[in-house]
Coordinates of C-alpha atoms in Angstrom, one line a residue:
Chain D
M1 CA -90.6 113.4 -20.4
S2 CA -88.8 110.9 -22.6
S3 CA -86.5 109.8 -19.8
K4 CA -89.2 107.6 -18.1
R5 CA -89.3 105.3 -21.0
T6 CA -85.9 104.3 -22.4
T7 CA -84.3 100.8 -22.3
I8 CA -87.2 98.4 -21.9
R9 CA -88.7 97.4 -25.2
E10 CA -92.2 98.0 -25.8
S11 CA -94.6 95.1 -25.8
A12 CA -96.8 94.4 -28.8
G13 CA -99.8 95.5 -26.9
D14 CA -98.3 98.9 -26.0
R15 CA -97.2 99.4 -29.6
L16 CA -100.7 98.8 -30.8
F17 CA -102.0 101.0 -28.1
M18 CA -99.7 103.9 -29.4
L19 CA -100.8 103.2 -32.9
V20 CA -104.5 103.8 -31.9
I21 CA -103.4 107.0 -30.1
Y22 CA -101.6 108.4 -33.1
T23 CA -104.3 107.5 -35.3
I24 CA -107.0 109.2 -33.2
L25 CA -104.9 112.3 -32.7
T26 CA -104.2 112.6 -36.4
L27 CA -107.9 112.3 -37.1
V28 CA -108.7 115.0 -34.5
L29 CA -106.0 117.2 -36.2
I30 CA -107.6 116.8 -39.6
A31 CA -111.0 117.5 -38.1
V32 CA -110.0 120.6 -36.7
I33 CA -107.7 122.0 -39.3
Y34 CA -109.8 121.1 -42.5
P35 CA -112.6 123.6 -42.0
L36 CA -110.1 126.3 -41.4
I37 CA -108.1 125.6 -44.5
Y38 CA -111.4 125.2 -46.4
I39 CA -112.5 128.6 -45.4
V40 CA -109.3 130.4 -46.2
S41 CA -109.1 128.6 -49.6
S42 CA -112.6 129.7 -50.4
S43 CA -112.1 133.3 -49.5
I44 CA -109.3 133.5 -52.2
S45 CA -111.0 131.5 -54.9
S46 CA -113.0 132.8 -57.7
P47 CA -116.7 133.4 -57.0
A48 CA -117.7 130.8 -59.6
A49 CA -115.6 128.2 -58.2
V50 CA -116.9 128.7 -54.7
T51 CA -120.6 128.6 -55.7
S52 CA -120.2 125.5 -57.9
G53 CA -118.6 123.5 -55.1
K54 CA -115.2 123.1 -56.8
V55 CA -113.2 124.1 -53.8
W56 CA -112.3 121.1 -51.7
L57 CA -109.0 121.9 -50.0
W58 CA -106.9 124.3 -51.8
P59 CA -108.0 127.5 -53.6
V60 CA -109.3 127.3 -57.2
D61 CA -108.7 130.2 -59.6
I62 CA -107.1 132.4 -57.0
S63 CA -108.6 135.8 -56.8
F64 CA -108.9 138.5 -54.3
K65 CA -112.2 139.8 -55.4
G66 CA -113.9 139.1 -52.1
F67 CA -111.4 141.2 -50.1
E68 CA -111.3 144.0 -52.7
T69 CA -115.2 144.3 -52.5
L70 CA -115.0 144.4 -48.6
L71 CA -112.3 147.2 -48.9
H72 CA -114.8 149.3 -50.9
T73 CA -117.7 148.6 -48.6
P74 CA -118.1 151.6 -46.2
Q75 CA -120.1 149.6 -43.6
I76 CA -117.2 147.0 -43.2
V77 CA -114.5 149.7 -43.0
T78 CA -116.4 151.6 -40.3
G79 CA -116.9 148.4 -38.4
Y80 CA -113.3 147.5 -38.7
G81 CA -112.3 150.9 -37.4
N82 CA -114.7 150.7 -34.5
S83 CA -113.6 147.2 -33.5
L84 CA -110.0 148.5 -33.5
F85 CA -111.0 151.4 -31.3
Y86 CA -113.0 149.3 -28.9
T87 CA -110.2 146.7 -28.6
A88 CA -107.5 149.4 -27.9
A89 CA -109.5 151.5 -25.6
G90 CA -111.3 148.6 -23.9
T91 CA -107.9 146.6 -23.3
L92 CA -106.5 149.7 -21.7
I93 CA -109.3 150.3 -19.3
S94 CA -109.7 146.7 -18.4
V95 CA -106.1 146.0 -17.8
A96 CA -105.7 149.2 -15.7
L97 CA -108.7 148.3 -13.6
T98 CA -107.7 144.7 -13.2
V99 CA -104.3 145.6 -11.9
M100 CA -105.6 148.2 -9.6
I101 CA -107.8 145.7 -7.8
A102 CA -105.5 142.6 -8.1
Y103 CA -102.4 144.2 -6.8
P104 CA -103.8 145.5 -3.5
L105 CA -105.5 142.2 -2.9
S106 CA -102.3 140.4 -3.3
R107 CA -100.7 142.3 -0.3
K108 CA -100.9 140.4 3.0
T109 CA -101.0 143.5 5.1
F110 CA -104.0 144.9 3.0
F111 CA -106.8 144.7 5.5
G112 CA -110.1 143.3 4.2
R113 CA -108.6 141.7 1.2
S114 CA -110.3 138.3 1.7
G115 CA -113.6 140.1 2.3
I116 CA -113.2 142.0 -1.0
M117 CA -112.0 138.8 -2.8
M118 CA -115.2 137.1 -1.7
I119 CA -117.5 140.0 -2.8
I120 CA -115.7 139.8 -6.3
T121 CA -115.8 136.0 -6.7
F122 CA -119.5 135.9 -5.7
T123 CA -120.3 137.9 -8.9
M124 CA -118.9 134.9 -10.8
I125 CA -121.6 132.6 -9.7
F126 CA -124.7 134.9 -9.2
S127 CA -125.7 138.0 -11.1
G128 CA -128.8 140.4 -11.2
G129 CA -129.5 139.2 -14.7
L130 CA -129.8 140.7 -18.1
I131 CA -132.7 143.2 -17.5
P132 CA -131.5 144.6 -14.2
T133 CA -128.0 145.2 -15.7
Y134 CA -129.5 146.8 -18.7
M135 CA -131.5 149.2 -16.5
V136 CA -128.3 150.3 -14.7
V137 CA -126.5 151.0 -18.0
R138 CA -129.6 153.0 -19.2
A139 CA -129.9 154.9 -16.0
L140 CA -126.3 156.0 -16.5
H141 CA -127.1 157.2 -20.0
L142 CA -124.5 155.0 -21.5
I143 CA -127.0 153.3 -24.0
D144 CA -125.9 154.1 -27.6
T145 CA -122.5 155.4 -26.7
R146 CA -119.1 153.9 -27.1
W147 CA -118.8 153.7 -23.3
A148 CA -121.4 151.0 -23.2
L149 CA -118.8 148.6 -24.7
L150 CA -116.0 149.7 -22.6
I151 CA -117.3 150.0 -19.1
P152 CA -120.0 147.5 -18.2
N153 CA -117.9 144.5 -18.6
A154 CA -114.6 146.0 -18.0
I155 CA -113.3 143.6 -15.3
W156 CA -113.3 139.8 -15.6
V157 CA -113.1 138.2 -12.1
W158 CA -111.0 135.3 -13.6
Q159 CA -108.5 137.7 -14.7
V160 CA -108.3 139.4 -11.3
I161 CA -107.7 135.9 -9.8
I162 CA -105.0 135.2 -12.3
A163 CA -103.3 138.5 -11.8
R164 CA -103.5 138.3 -8.0
S165 CA -101.9 134.9 -7.8
F166 CA -99.2 136.1 -10.1
F167 CA -98.5 139.1 -7.8
M168 CA -98.6 136.9 -4.7
S169 CA -96.2 134.4 -6.1
S170 CA -93.6 136.6 -8.0
I171 CA -93.3 139.8 -6.0
P172 CA -90.9 138.8 -3.2
E173 CA -91.8 139.8 0.2
E174 CA -88.2 141.0 0.8
L175 CA -88.6 143.6 -1.9
I176 CA -91.7 145.0 -0.2
E177 CA -89.8 145.2 3.1
A178 CA -86.8 146.7 1.6
S179 CA -88.8 149.4 -0.1
E180 CA -90.7 150.1 3.1
I181 CA -87.6 150.7 5.0
D182 CA -86.4 153.0 2.2
G183 CA -89.6 154.9 2.6
C184 CA -91.0 154.1 -0.8
S185 CA -94.7 154.7 -1.0
D186 CA -97.1 152.1 -2.2
L187 CA -97.9 153.9 -5.4
R188 CA -94.2 154.5 -6.2
F189 CA -93.5 150.8 -5.6
M190 CA -96.4 149.7 -7.8
R191 CA -95.1 152.0 -10.6
S192 CA -91.4 151.3 -10.3
V193 CA -91.2 147.8 -9.1
V194 CA -94.5 145.9 -9.5
I195 CA -95.2 146.9 -13.1
P196 CA -91.8 146.3 -14.5
L197 CA -91.6 142.9 -12.8
S198 CA -95.0 141.8 -14.0
K199 CA -94.5 141.9 -17.9
P200 CA -95.5 138.4 -18.3
I201 CA -99.0 138.8 -16.5
L202 CA -99.6 142.1 -18.1
A203 CA -99.0 140.4 -21.5
V204 CA -101.4 137.7 -20.6
L205 CA -104.1 140.4 -19.5
V206 CA -103.7 142.5 -22.6
L207 CA -104.1 139.4 -24.8
M208 CA -107.0 137.9 -23.1
Y209 CA -108.8 141.3 -22.9
A210 CA -108.0 142.3 -26.4
V211 CA -109.1 139.0 -27.9
G212 CA -112.4 139.3 -25.8
Q213 CA -113.1 142.8 -26.9
W214 CA -112.3 142.0 -30.6
N215 CA -114.8 139.1 -30.5
A216 CA -117.5 140.7 -28.5
Y217 CA -120.8 141.3 -30.0
F218 CA -123.5 140.9 -27.3
D219 CA -123.0 144.2 -25.5
A220 CA -123.2 145.9 -28.8
L221 CA -126.3 144.1 -29.7
I222 CA -128.2 145.2 -26.6
Y223 CA -126.6 148.7 -25.9
L224 CA -125.9 150.2 -29.4
K225 CA -128.5 151.5 -31.9
S226 CA -126.6 153.8 -34.3
A227 CA -125.0 151.7 -37.1
K228 CA -122.1 154.1 -37.1
L229 CA -121.0 152.7 -33.7
F230 CA -121.3 149.1 -34.5
P231 CA -118.3 146.8 -34.2
L232 CA -117.3 144.4 -36.9
Q233 CA -118.8 141.5 -35.3
L234 CA -122.3 143.0 -35.3
I235 CA -121.9 143.8 -39.0
L236 CA -120.7 140.2 -39.6
R237 CA -123.9 138.9 -37.9
S238 CA -126.2 141.1 -40.1
I239 CA -124.4 140.0 -43.3
I240 CA -123.8 136.4 -42.7
I241 CA -126.3 135.1 -40.2
Q242 CA -129.2 137.3 -41.0
N243 CA -128.3 137.1 -44.6
N244 CA -128.7 140.7 -45.1
S245 CA -126.1 141.7 -47.6
S246 CA -128.1 144.4 -49.4
G247 CA -126.0 147.2 -48.2
V248 CA -122.8 145.6 -49.4
M249 CA -124.2 144.3 -52.7
D250 CA -125.9 147.5 -53.9
A251 CA -123.0 148.3 -56.4
M252 CA -123.0 144.9 -57.9
K253 CA -124.5 143.7 -61.0
M254 CA -127.4 141.2 -60.5
V255 CA -125.7 138.4 -62.3
E256 CA -122.6 138.4 -60.2
R257 CA -124.4 139.1 -57.1
Q258 CA -125.3 135.8 -55.8
Q259 CA -122.0 134.2 -56.5
L260 CA -120.2 137.2 -55.0
A261 CA -122.4 137.2 -52.0
E262 CA -121.3 133.7 -51.2
L263 CA -117.6 134.5 -51.6
L264 CA -118.0 137.6 -49.5
K265 CA -119.2 135.6 -46.4
Y266 CA -115.8 133.6 -46.6
A267 CA -113.7 136.7 -47.0
L268 CA -115.6 138.4 -44.1
I269 CA -114.9 135.5 -41.8
V270 CA -111.3 135.7 -42.6
I271 CA -110.8 139.5 -42.1
A272 CA -112.8 139.2 -39.0
T273 CA -110.5 136.6 -37.6
L274 CA -107.3 137.8 -39.2
P275 CA -106.0 139.9 -36.3
V276 CA -106.4 137.1 -33.9
L277 CA -105.1 134.4 -36.1
I278 CA -102.0 136.4 -37.1
I279 CA -101.0 136.9 -33.5
Y280 CA -102.0 133.5 -32.4
P281 CA -98.9 131.4 -32.9
F282 CA -97.1 134.1 -30.9
V283 CA -99.5 134.5 -28.0
Q284 CA -100.5 130.7 -27.6
R285 CA -97.7 130.3 -25.1
F286 CA -98.9 133.3 -23.1
F287 CA -102.4 132.0 -23.0
V288 CA -101.3 128.6 -21.7
Q289 CA -99.2 130.4 -19.2
G290 CA -102.1 132.5 -18.0
M291 CA -104.3 129.5 -17.7
L292 CA -101.8 127.7 -15.6
V293 CA -101.0 130.7 -13.4
G294 CA -104.7 131.1 -12.8
S295 CA -105.1 127.5 -11.8
V296 CA -102.7 127.8 -8.9
K297 CA -104.8 128.1 -5.8
G298 CA -104.1 131.1 -3.8
Chain H
M1 CA -113.7 137.7 22.1
K2 CA -113.7 141.4 23.0
R3 CA -109.9 141.6 22.9
N4 CA -110.0 139.9 19.5
K5 CA -112.4 142.4 18.1
R6 CA -110.2 145.3 19.3
S7 CA -107.0 143.9 17.9
L8 CA -109.0 143.4 14.6
S9 CA -110.0 147.0 14.5
S10 CA -106.6 148.3 15.4
A11 CA -105.2 146.0 12.6
A12 CA -107.5 147.7 10.2
A13 CA -106.6 151.2 11.4
R14 CA -102.9 150.3 11.1
S15 CA -103.5 148.9 7.5
F16 CA -105.5 152.0 6.5
A17 CA -102.7 154.4 7.7
K18 CA -100.0 152.4 6.0
H19 CA -101.7 151.4 2.7
W20 CA -104.0 154.5 2.2
Q21 CA -102.6 154.8 -1.3
L22 CA -103.7 151.3 -2.1
Y23 CA -107.1 151.8 -0.6
L24 CA -107.5 154.8 -3.0
V25 CA -106.3 152.7 -6.0
V26 CA -108.9 150.0 -5.2
I27 CA -111.8 152.4 -5.3
P28 CA -112.5 152.7 -9.0
P29 CA -112.4 148.8 -9.6
L30 CA -114.6 148.5 -6.4
L31 CA -117.1 151.1 -7.8
Y32 CA -117.3 149.0 -11.0
F33 CA -118.3 145.9 -9.0
I34 CA -120.9 147.8 -6.9
I35 CA -122.4 149.6 -10.0
F36 CA -122.4 147.0 -12.6
K37 CA -122.6 143.8 -10.5
Y38 CA -124.3 144.5 -7.2
Y39 CA -126.6 147.2 -8.1
P40 CA -128.2 145.0 -10.7
M41 CA -128.8 142.5 -7.9
L42 CA -130.7 145.2 -6.1
N43 CA -132.6 146.0 -9.3
A44 CA -133.7 142.3 -9.4
V45 CA -136.5 143.3 -7.0
L46 CA -138.1 144.2 -10.2
A47 CA -139.0 140.5 -10.4
F48 CA -141.4 141.2 -7.5
K49 CA -142.9 144.3 -8.9
D50 CA -145.1 145.6 -11.7
Y51 CA -142.6 147.8 -13.5
N52 CA -144.0 151.1 -14.5
V53 CA -141.7 153.4 -16.6
I54 CA -142.9 156.6 -15.1
K55 CA -142.6 155.5 -11.4
G56 CA -139.3 153.8 -11.9
I57 CA -138.0 150.6 -10.2
W58 CA -138.6 151.6 -6.6
G59 CA -142.0 153.5 -7.1
S60 CA -143.6 150.6 -9.0
P61 CA -146.2 148.6 -7.1
W62 CA -145.1 145.3 -5.4
V63 CA -146.9 142.3 -6.7
G64 CA -145.2 139.6 -4.8
M65 CA -144.7 136.3 -6.6
K66 CA -147.1 137.1 -9.5
N67 CA -144.4 137.2 -12.2
F68 CA -143.0 133.9 -11.0
K69 CA -146.5 132.3 -11.0
L70 CA -147.1 133.6 -14.4
F71 CA -143.9 131.9 -15.6
F72 CA -144.6 128.6 -13.9
D73 CA -148.2 128.5 -15.2
N74 CA -147.0 129.5 -18.6
P75 CA -147.3 126.4 -21.2
T76 CA -143.9 127.0 -22.3
F77 CA -142.3 126.8 -18.9
W78 CA -141.6 123.1 -19.1
D79 CA -140.4 123.3 -22.7
L80 CA -137.9 125.9 -21.7
I81 CA -136.6 124.0 -18.7
K82 CA -136.5 120.9 -20.8
N83 CA -134.6 122.7 -23.6
T84 CA -132.2 124.3 -21.3
I85 CA -131.4 121.1 -19.4
Y86 CA -131.2 118.9 -22.5
L87 CA -128.9 121.1 -24.2
S88 CA -126.5 121.7 -21.3
G89 CA -126.8 118.1 -20.2
Y90 CA -125.8 116.9 -23.6
L91 CA -123.0 119.3 -23.7
L92 CA -121.7 118.1 -20.3
L93 CA -122.0 114.5 -21.2
A94 CA -120.3 114.7 -24.5
G95 CA -118.1 117.7 -23.9
F96 CA -116.6 116.9 -20.5
P97 CA -114.7 113.6 -21.2
I98 CA -113.2 114.6 -24.5
P99 CA -110.8 117.1 -23.3
I100 CA -109.7 114.6 -20.6
A101 CA -109.1 111.8 -23.3
L102 CA -107.3 114.3 -25.6
A103 CA -105.0 115.3 -22.8
L104 CA -104.3 111.7 -21.7
M105 CA -103.5 110.8 -25.4
L106 CA -101.2 113.9 -25.9
N107 CA -99.4 112.9 -22.8
E108 CA -98.5 109.7 -24.4
V109 CA -97.0 111.2 -27.5
R110 CA -93.2 111.1 -27.5
S111 CA -92.5 113.3 -30.4
S112 CA -92.7 116.7 -28.8
R113 CA -93.0 118.3 -32.3
F114 CA -96.2 116.4 -33.0
K115 CA -97.6 117.1 -29.7
R116 CA -96.9 120.8 -29.9
F117 CA -98.5 120.9 -33.3
V118 CA -101.7 119.0 -32.2
Q119 CA -101.9 121.5 -29.4
L120 CA -101.4 124.5 -31.4
V121 CA -104.0 123.5 -33.9
T122 CA -106.7 122.3 -31.5
F123 CA -106.3 125.4 -29.3
A124 CA -106.9 127.7 -32.2
P125 CA -110.6 127.5 -32.8
Y126 CA -111.0 128.8 -29.2
F127 CA -110.2 132.2 -30.5
I128 CA -112.8 132.3 -33.1
S129 CA -115.6 134.6 -32.0
T130 CA -119.1 133.2 -31.5
V131 CA -120.4 135.2 -34.5
V132 CA -117.7 133.8 -36.7
M133 CA -118.3 130.4 -35.3
V134 CA -122.1 130.5 -36.0
S135 CA -121.2 131.9 -39.5
I136 CA -119.0 129.0 -40.2
I137 CA -121.7 126.6 -39.1
M138 CA -124.3 128.3 -41.3
L139 CA -122.0 128.4 -44.3
F140 CA -121.0 124.8 -44.1
L141 CA -124.6 123.6 -43.3
A142 CA -126.4 125.8 -45.8
P143 CA -129.0 123.8 -47.7
R144 CA -127.8 124.4 -51.2
L145 CA -124.3 125.6 -51.4
G146 CA -123.0 124.5 -48.0
F147 CA -120.0 122.2 -47.9
V148 CA -121.7 119.3 -46.1
N149 CA -124.7 119.2 -48.4
V150 CA -122.4 119.5 -51.6
L151 CA -120.4 116.5 -50.3
M152 CA -123.6 114.6 -49.5
N153 CA -124.9 115.2 -53.0
H154 CA -121.6 113.9 -54.4
L155 CA -122.2 110.7 -52.4
G156 CA -125.6 110.5 -53.9
L157 CA -127.5 111.7 -50.8
D158 CA -130.3 114.3 -50.7
S159 CA -129.6 117.8 -49.2
I160 CA -130.9 118.4 -45.7
N161 CA -131.6 121.8 -44.3
F162 CA -129.8 121.0 -41.0
L163 CA -130.6 124.1 -39.1
G164 CA -134.3 123.8 -40.0
V165 CA -134.6 120.3 -38.4
P166 CA -135.3 120.7 -34.7
S167 CA -134.0 117.4 -33.7
M168 CA -130.5 118.3 -35.1
F169 CA -130.1 121.5 -33.3
R170 CA -128.6 120.1 -30.1
S171 CA -126.0 118.0 -31.9
I172 CA -125.1 120.9 -34.0
Y173 CA -124.6 123.1 -31.0
V174 CA -122.7 120.6 -28.9
W175 CA -120.4 119.2 -31.5
S176 CA -119.5 122.5 -32.8
D177 CA -118.7 123.6 -29.4
I178 CA -116.5 120.6 -28.7
W179 CA -114.6 121.3 -31.9
Q180 CA -114.1 124.8 -30.7
T181 CA -113.2 124.3 -27.1
A182 CA -111.7 120.8 -26.6
G183 CA -108.1 121.7 -27.2
Y184 CA -108.4 124.7 -24.8
S185 CA -110.0 122.6 -22.0
A186 CA -107.3 119.9 -22.4
V187 CA -104.6 122.4 -21.3
I188 CA -105.6 122.3 -17.7
Y189 CA -105.5 118.5 -17.6
L190 CA -102.1 118.6 -19.4
A191 CA -100.9 120.8 -16.7
A192 CA -102.1 118.4 -14.0
L193 CA -100.5 115.5 -15.7
A194 CA -97.2 117.3 -15.7
G195 CA -97.4 117.6 -12.1
I196 CA -97.7 113.9 -11.4
D197 CA -94.8 112.4 -9.3
P198 CA -92.4 110.6 -11.7
T199 CA -91.6 107.9 -9.2
L200 CA -95.1 106.7 -9.6
Y201 CA -94.4 106.0 -13.3
E202 CA -91.2 104.2 -12.4
A203 CA -93.1 102.0 -9.8
A204 CA -95.7 101.2 -12.4
K205 CA -93.1 100.2 -14.9
V206 CA -91.3 97.9 -12.3
D207 CA -94.7 96.3 -11.7
G208 CA -94.9 95.7 -15.5
A209 CA -97.7 97.9 -16.1
S210 CA -98.8 98.3 -19.8
R211 CA -99.3 101.8 -21.2
F212 CA -103.1 101.6 -20.6
Q213 CA -102.7 100.3 -17.1
K214 CA -100.3 103.3 -16.4
I215 CA -103.0 105.7 -17.7
W216 CA -105.7 104.0 -15.7
H217 CA -103.8 103.5 -12.4
V218 CA -101.5 106.6 -12.4
D219 CA -102.7 109.1 -14.7
L220 CA -106.3 109.3 -14.1
P221 CA -106.1 109.3 -10.2
G222 CA -103.5 111.9 -10.5
I223 CA -105.7 114.3 -12.3
L224 CA -108.9 113.3 -10.4
P225 CA -108.8 116.6 -8.2
T226 CA -108.7 118.8 -11.3
I227 CA -111.4 116.7 -13.0
T228 CA -113.6 117.2 -9.9
I229 CA -113.2 121.0 -9.8
V230 CA -113.8 121.3 -13.5
L231 CA -116.9 119.1 -13.2
I232 CA -118.3 121.2 -10.2
L233 CA -117.8 124.4 -12.3
N234 CA -119.5 122.9 -15.2
V235 CA -122.5 121.5 -13.4
G236 CA -122.8 124.9 -11.6
N237 CA -123.3 126.4 -14.9
I238 CA -125.8 124.0 -16.2
M239 CA -128.6 126.4 -16.6
A240 CA -126.3 129.0 -18.1
V241 CA -125.6 127.6 -21.5
G242 CA -124.1 130.2 -23.8
F243 CA -126.8 132.6 -24.8
E244 CA -124.9 134.1 -27.6
K245 CA -124.4 131.0 -29.6
V246 CA -127.9 129.7 -29.2
Y247 CA -129.4 133.0 -30.0
L248 CA -127.4 133.1 -33.2
L249 CA -128.3 129.7 -34.3
Q250 CA -131.9 130.0 -33.6
N251 CA -134.5 130.3 -36.4
P252 CA -138.2 129.9 -36.5
L253 CA -137.8 126.3 -37.6
N254 CA -135.8 125.1 -34.9
L255 CA -137.3 127.2 -32.1
V256 CA -139.0 124.2 -30.6
N257 CA -135.8 122.8 -29.4
S258 CA -133.6 125.9 -29.3
E259 CA -135.6 128.2 -27.1
I260 CA -133.8 128.3 -23.8
I261 CA -134.4 130.3 -20.6
S262 CA -131.8 133.0 -21.6
T263 CA -133.0 133.6 -25.1
Y264 CA -136.5 133.7 -23.8
V265 CA -135.5 136.3 -21.2
Y266 CA -133.9 138.4 -24.0
S267 CA -136.8 138.2 -26.3
I268 CA -139.5 138.7 -23.6
G269 CA -137.5 141.4 -21.7
L270 CA -135.6 143.5 -24.2
L271 CA -137.5 143.0 -27.5
N272 CA -141.0 143.0 -25.9
A273 CA -140.0 145.4 -23.1
N274 CA -141.7 143.1 -20.5
Y275 CA -139.1 144.0 -17.8
S276 CA -140.6 142.6 -14.6
F277 CA -141.5 139.3 -16.1
A278 CA -138.1 138.7 -17.8
T279 CA -136.3 139.7 -14.6
A280 CA -138.3 137.1 -12.7
V281 CA -137.4 134.4 -15.3
G282 CA -133.7 135.4 -15.2
L283 CA -133.7 135.4 -11.4
F284 CA -135.1 132.0 -11.3
N285 CA -132.4 130.8 -13.5
S286 CA -129.6 132.5 -11.5
V287 CA -130.9 131.0 -8.2
I288 CA -131.1 127.4 -9.8
N289 CA -127.6 127.9 -10.9
L290 CA -126.4 129.0 -7.5
V291 CA -128.3 126.1 -5.8
M292 CA -126.8 123.6 -8.2
L293 CA -123.3 124.9 -7.6
V294 CA -123.6 124.6 -3.8
L295 CA -125.2 121.2 -4.1
V296 CA -122.5 119.7 -6.4
N297 CA -119.8 121.3 -4.3
S298 CA -121.0 119.7 -1.1
L299 CA -121.5 116.4 -2.8
A300 CA -117.9 116.6 -4.2
K301 CA -116.7 117.5 -0.6
R302 CA -118.4 114.6 1.0
F303 CA -117.3 112.0 -1.7
S304 CA -113.9 113.1 -2.9
N305 CA -112.5 115.6 -0.5
N306 CA -112.3 118.1 -3.3
S307 CA -114.3 121.2 -3.5
L308 CA -114.2 124.9 -4.5
W309 CA -114.6 126.1 -0.9

């Protein structure tokens, strides 16, 4: 990257141009990062400091009262547990199904692969709609069961495309031929050659599906009725967006209530995003990789 | 022709015999698509029926285009169309060029540490869930304690109940969306920029091009194919603005501008159990999307030789 601009001195115009670029990028950086810091700071400040508008950037009178309260709220704890379950189980199912369809479609000798590919891709641009899908889920008696969050949205076409292009570009044809000569079955080949060679794409699939499942709320909203099955996102919605914190606040004294309610919202945002944010710096590279693999036409 | 057919079917037979295990493997995912994607499309005949719970989808009487007529004659029809198009049009106009600009600027940055840091930070909001995103918007814009209003009070301005003002709804939606996704969308352009032939830059340098001229004459044409594809996809989705976020941001005060087709389908269909009518509205929306996609794609094919298919 740097090799293309070495010896020639920059003109004044170019230097001014660079100054403008750096200034804009710095402003963008601040605009994106400031709200994030503000939220985290608020979540660990004292309730009084948050409600009186004393927090501007860094935490004021550090206290973990918000998190403590959340830890003692059964609703939140159940929601957290549910979300962890949905994320683990959903990711497992989704990744398995995605590989099961993407790998055969990557084989050139698999008859009908372009037809199947078209059938799948078509669902990206046209769908029966909300109600017809709901009717199917209802007819299968999945309403108000955990399965409703794991099955109806298990496969994302985009991930199939990404996985398929990865398999096509990185499982050498020679390996397939050699294994066929050795009399290795397709299943065996999948298990002992394809899967071990595909760790990067498996990582991408796991991460994308896991983040998607952790963040999902719409399926829960339409398919679930019992509060004990609710994922964290749905509980978050009822507490922050619908401002329905009564369940959480029952134990609190009236005086502290309002201040704490405000603080709790910040703390909730933090704990709901925490798993994703903790792994984010490690996974960002994989996401970029996944997007790039997917953009390879194939 | 006849010979062709025979060799095709024998190719199929050979493939079945050789890959029978793979055909077994593919069955469960295929069933998923048939049951959860294609069967609902069949169910969409509901739009042409008068749904009766006891008789079921197939036993309910046909009513032809009645549900569509009902929708078109509905006084809210034009408001819904207008709101949907305004919101997604605004999002497209404001949100489409920004990631391109971001990528072009990042591409100029020489310090790879600064570049990586900007990317790491701007990419991050993409992982915030819709519920959390809307929660943040609501906390920041809250009439009394929200950060924005506290700041405005400090500056001597009066508080505003942002989410209660219909005319502000679209801007809140669009700019928070840009905040959340611009960094993510820029990655694809950065990849395209990395693929530009370095000799073009050298040629530009020899010709004495300034940095801006280099961007204009080398970078932009170089990523034009990518820009076209992304644009086609975006326009094809113009009627499908994110239901989740609009629904969560909605309140009775801003409903005038925030009720879009998908939220309407949800409230009519699932909350009021008016299945047939809601299906008709949803189907109308899907068909418009499909038509738009085909239209834009063929336009792009004609004018730029770039297209999805």
